[in-house]
Coordinates of C-alpha atoms in Angstrom, one line a residue:
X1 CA 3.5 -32.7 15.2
X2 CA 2.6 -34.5 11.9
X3 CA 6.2 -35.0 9.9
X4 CA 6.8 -33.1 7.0
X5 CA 6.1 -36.1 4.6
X6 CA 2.3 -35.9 4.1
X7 CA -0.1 -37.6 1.3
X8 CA 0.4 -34.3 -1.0
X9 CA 4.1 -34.3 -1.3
X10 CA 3.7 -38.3 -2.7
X11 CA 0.9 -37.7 -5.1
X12 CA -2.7 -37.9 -3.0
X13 CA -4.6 -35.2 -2.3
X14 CA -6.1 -34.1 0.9
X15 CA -9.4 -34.3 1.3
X16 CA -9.5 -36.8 -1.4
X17 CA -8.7 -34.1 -4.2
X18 CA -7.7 -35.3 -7.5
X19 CA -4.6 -35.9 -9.1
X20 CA -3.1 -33.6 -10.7
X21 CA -3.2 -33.2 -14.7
X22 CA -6.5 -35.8 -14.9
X23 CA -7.6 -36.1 -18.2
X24 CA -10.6 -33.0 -18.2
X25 CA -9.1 -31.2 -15.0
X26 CA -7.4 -27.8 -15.2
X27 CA -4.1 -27.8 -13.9
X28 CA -3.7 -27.0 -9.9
X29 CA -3.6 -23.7 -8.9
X30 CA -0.1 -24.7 -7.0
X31 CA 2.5 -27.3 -7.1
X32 CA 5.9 -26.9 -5.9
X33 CA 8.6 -29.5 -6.1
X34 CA 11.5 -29.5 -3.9
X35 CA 11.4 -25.4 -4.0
X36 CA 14.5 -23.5 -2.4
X37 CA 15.7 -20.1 -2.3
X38 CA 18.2 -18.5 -0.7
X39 CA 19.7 -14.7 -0.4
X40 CA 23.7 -15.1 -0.4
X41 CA 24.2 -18.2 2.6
X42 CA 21.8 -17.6 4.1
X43 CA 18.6 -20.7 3.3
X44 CA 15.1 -18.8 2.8
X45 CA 13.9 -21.6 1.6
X46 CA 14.4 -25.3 1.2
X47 CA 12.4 -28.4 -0.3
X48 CA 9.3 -26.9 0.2
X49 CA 6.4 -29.5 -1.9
X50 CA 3.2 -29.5 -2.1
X51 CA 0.4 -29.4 -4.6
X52 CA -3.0 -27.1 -4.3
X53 CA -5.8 -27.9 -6.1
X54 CA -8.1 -24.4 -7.7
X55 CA -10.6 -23.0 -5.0
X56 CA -8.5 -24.9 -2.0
X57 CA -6.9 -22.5 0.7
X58 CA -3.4 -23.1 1.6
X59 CA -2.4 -21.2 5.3
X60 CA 0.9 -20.6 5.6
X61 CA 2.3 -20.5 9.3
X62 CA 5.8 -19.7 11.0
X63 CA 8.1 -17.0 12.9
X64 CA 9.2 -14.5 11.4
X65 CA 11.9 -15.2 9.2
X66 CA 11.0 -18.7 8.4
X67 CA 10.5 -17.9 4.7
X68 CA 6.4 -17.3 4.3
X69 CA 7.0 -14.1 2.2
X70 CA 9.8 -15.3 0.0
X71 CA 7.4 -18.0 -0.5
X72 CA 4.6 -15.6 -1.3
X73 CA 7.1 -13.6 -4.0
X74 CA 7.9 -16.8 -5.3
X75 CA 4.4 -17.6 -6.5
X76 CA 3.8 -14.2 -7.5
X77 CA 6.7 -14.3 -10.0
X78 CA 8.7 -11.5 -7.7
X79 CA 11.8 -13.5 -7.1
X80 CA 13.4 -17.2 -9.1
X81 CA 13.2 -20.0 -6.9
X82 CA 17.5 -21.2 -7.0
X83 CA 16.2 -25.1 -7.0
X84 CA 13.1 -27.1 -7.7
X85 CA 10.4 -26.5 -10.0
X86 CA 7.1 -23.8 -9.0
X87 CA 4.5 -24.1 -11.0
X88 CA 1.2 -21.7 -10.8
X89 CA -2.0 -22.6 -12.5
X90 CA -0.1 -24.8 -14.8
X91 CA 2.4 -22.4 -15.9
X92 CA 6.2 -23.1 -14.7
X93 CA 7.6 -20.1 -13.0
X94 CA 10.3 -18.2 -14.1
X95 CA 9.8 -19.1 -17.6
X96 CA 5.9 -18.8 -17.8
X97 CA 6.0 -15.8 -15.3
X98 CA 4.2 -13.7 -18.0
X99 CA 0.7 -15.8 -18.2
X100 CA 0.9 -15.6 -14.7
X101 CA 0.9 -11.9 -13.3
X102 CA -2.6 -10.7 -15.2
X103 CA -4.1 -14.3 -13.6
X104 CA -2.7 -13.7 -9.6
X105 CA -3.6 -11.1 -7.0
X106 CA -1.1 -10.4 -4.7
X107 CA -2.1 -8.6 -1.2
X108 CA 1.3 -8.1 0.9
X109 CA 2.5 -6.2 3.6
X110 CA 3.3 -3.2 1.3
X111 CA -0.1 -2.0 -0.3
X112 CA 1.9 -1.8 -3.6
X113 CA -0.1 2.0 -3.8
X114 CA 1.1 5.2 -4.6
X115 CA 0.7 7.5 -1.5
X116 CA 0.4 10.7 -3.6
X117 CA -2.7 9.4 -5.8
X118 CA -6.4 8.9 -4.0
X119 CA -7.4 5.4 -3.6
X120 CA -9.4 6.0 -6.8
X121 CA -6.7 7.2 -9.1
X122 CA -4.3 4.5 -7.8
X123 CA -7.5 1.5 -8.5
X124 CA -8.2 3.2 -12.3
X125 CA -4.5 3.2 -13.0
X126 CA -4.6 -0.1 -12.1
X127 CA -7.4 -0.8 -13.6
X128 CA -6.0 0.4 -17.3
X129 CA -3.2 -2.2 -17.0
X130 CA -5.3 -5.2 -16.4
X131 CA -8.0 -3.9 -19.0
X132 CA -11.0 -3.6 -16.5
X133 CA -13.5 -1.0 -16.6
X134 CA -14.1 2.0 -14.5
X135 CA -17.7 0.7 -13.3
X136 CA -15.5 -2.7 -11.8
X137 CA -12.8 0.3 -9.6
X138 CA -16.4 1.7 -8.2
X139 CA -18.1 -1.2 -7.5
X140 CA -15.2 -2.6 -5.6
X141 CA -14.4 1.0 -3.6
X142 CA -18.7 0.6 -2.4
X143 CA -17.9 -3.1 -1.3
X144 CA -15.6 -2.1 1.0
X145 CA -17.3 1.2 2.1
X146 CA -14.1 3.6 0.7
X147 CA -16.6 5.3 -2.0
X148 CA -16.7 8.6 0.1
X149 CA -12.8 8.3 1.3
X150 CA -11.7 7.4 -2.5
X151 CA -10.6 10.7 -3.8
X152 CA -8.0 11.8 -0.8
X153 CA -4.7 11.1 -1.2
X154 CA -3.7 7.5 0.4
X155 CA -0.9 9.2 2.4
X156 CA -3.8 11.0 4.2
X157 CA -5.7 7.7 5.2
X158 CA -5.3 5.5 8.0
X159 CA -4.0 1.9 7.8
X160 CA -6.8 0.3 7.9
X161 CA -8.4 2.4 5.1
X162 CA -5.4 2.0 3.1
X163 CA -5.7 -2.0 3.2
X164 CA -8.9 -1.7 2.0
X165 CA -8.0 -0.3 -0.6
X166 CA -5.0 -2.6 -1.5
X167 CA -7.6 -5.4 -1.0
X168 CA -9.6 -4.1 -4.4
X169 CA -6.2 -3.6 -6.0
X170 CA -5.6 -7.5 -5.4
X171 CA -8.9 -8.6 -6.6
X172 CA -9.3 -6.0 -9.2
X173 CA -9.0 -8.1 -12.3
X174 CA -10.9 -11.1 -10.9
X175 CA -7.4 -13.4 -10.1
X176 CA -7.8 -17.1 -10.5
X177 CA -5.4 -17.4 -7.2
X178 CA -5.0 -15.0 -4.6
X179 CA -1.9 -14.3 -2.5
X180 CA -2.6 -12.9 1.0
X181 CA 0.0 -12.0 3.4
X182 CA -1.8 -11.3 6.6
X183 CA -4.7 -9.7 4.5
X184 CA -7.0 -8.8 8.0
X185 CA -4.0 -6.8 9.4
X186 CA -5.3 -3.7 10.4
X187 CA -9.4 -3.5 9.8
X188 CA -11.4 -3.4 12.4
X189 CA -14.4 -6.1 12.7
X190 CA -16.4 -4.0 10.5
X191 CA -14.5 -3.7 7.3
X192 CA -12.9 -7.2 7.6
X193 CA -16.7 -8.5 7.4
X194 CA -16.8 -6.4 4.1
X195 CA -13.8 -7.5 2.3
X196 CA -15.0 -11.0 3.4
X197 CA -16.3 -11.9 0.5
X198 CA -14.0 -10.1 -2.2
X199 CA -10.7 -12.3 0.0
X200 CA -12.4 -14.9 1.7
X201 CA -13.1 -18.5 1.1
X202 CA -16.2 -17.5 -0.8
X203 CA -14.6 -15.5 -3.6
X204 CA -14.2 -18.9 -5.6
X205 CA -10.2 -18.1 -6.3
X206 CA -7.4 -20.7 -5.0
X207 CA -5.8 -19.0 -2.2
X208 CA -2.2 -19.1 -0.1
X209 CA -3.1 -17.6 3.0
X210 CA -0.1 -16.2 5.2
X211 CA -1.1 -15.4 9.2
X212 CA -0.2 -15.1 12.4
X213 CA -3.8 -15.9 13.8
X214 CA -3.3 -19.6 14.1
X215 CA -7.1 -19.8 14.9
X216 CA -8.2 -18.2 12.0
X217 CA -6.1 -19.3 9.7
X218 CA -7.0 -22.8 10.5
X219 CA -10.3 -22.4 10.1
X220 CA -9.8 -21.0 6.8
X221 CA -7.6 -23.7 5.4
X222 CA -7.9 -26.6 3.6
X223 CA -4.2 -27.4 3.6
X224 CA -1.2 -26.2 6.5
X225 CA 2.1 -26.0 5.6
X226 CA 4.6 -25.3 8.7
X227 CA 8.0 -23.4 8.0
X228 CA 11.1 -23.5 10.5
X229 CA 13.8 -22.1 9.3
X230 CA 12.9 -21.9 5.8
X231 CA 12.3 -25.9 6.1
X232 CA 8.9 -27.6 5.5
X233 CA 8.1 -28.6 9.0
X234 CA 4.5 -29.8 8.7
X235 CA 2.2 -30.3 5.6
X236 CA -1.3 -31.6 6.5
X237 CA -5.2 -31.2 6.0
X238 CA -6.4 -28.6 8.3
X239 CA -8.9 -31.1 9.5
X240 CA -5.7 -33.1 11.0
X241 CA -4.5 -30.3 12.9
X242 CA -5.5 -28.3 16.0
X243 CA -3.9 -24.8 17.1
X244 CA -1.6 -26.3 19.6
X245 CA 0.0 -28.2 16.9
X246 CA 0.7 -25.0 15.1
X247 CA 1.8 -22.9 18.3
X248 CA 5.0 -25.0 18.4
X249 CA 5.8 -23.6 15.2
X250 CA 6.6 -20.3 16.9
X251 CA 8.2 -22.0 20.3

């Protein structure tokens, strides 16, 4: 297994990606510094680094408990990091959490909904916070085949229709980076090919990518980064990596 020491946490760039802060670039989408966190004594996280450049994927693997969604709240300005610096699309996090949120769509295992509203009401109040129009909360609901379902009350649908429509919550306002925690969990084969390109590598947004489908989330990486025990255990290219390698993550 490839240590945790890796050309991104010394200033290269996988892939052969630029430097961050050259003269004419826009800032990374991610760069974390010796990140930590930790709930009482117990160690979420610890000395996680790394830098992501805008448009790369990062996939996130690890067991449970090995600090993948702490990370996730992290970057989403949920929760402080307790040591380190976090900085999202140039803006230093907690301080600069406020240019952040409108610029970041989060997808995690809560659909963040309210189960009383339809999928409709719950995308146009949604909508009215981040300023976007009506015709964008219609066009999304078609893309993902909900425009017939969109007016029952989310408590009423099933899983799988309720993450679609959490997915056009996350992508609602067009985010420059999107944060995905296990975003194909339940959709059949059908709708994930139709929120494929509103999530997927093709939606043009930087994204950190948590999963459990070691497969998949390989092939949709351009940087892994290993947790154990809250602890950066790997940091690579994905092109250095095969699935075996990541399977020891969850021995």
């Amino acid at each position: 297994m490839p240590p945790a020491e890796s050309p991104t946490s010394t200033g290269a760039r996988p892939g052969g990606w630029a430097a961050a802060g050259a003269a004419g670039e826009p800032a990374p989408a991610v760069e974390l510094r010796d990140l930590s966190r930790a709930y009482g004594e117990r160690v979420a996280l610890a000395g996680v680094t790394l830098t992501l450049p805008r448009g790369a994927t990062l996939a996130v693997f690890g067991a449970n408990g090995a600090g993948k969604t702490t990370l996730l709240r992290i970057l989403a300005t949920l929760l402080s990091p307790h040591a380190g610096t976090a900085r999202v699309l140039g803006c230093e996090l907690p301080r600069d959490g406020w240019a952040v949120r409108g610029r970041v769509g989060l997808l995690a295992h809560e659909p963040l909904l309210y189960r009383e509203l339809s999928g409709r009401e719950n995308l146009r109040f949604h909508a009215r916070l981040h300023g976007v129009g009506a015709a964008r909360v219609e066009a999304l609901l078609e893309a993902v085949g909900m425009t017939r379902r969109a007016d029952e009350p989310l408590r009423t649908l099933s899983r799988g229709m309720a993450q679609r429509i959490a997915i056009c919550r996350a992508v609602l306002h067009s985010p420059e980076l999107l944060l995905l925690d296990e975003p194909l969990a339940n959709l059949d084969p059908g709708a994930a090919g139709a929120v494929e390109p509103l999530i997927g590598a093709g939606s043009g947004a930087a994204r950190v990518l948590i999963s459990h489908d070691v497969e998949h989330g390989l092939e949709e990486a351009d940087v892994v980064l290993g947790l154990r025990g809250g602890r950066q255990a790997l940091l690579a290219r994905a092109g250095e990596l095969d699935a075996a390698a990541l399977r020891e993550l969850y021995a």
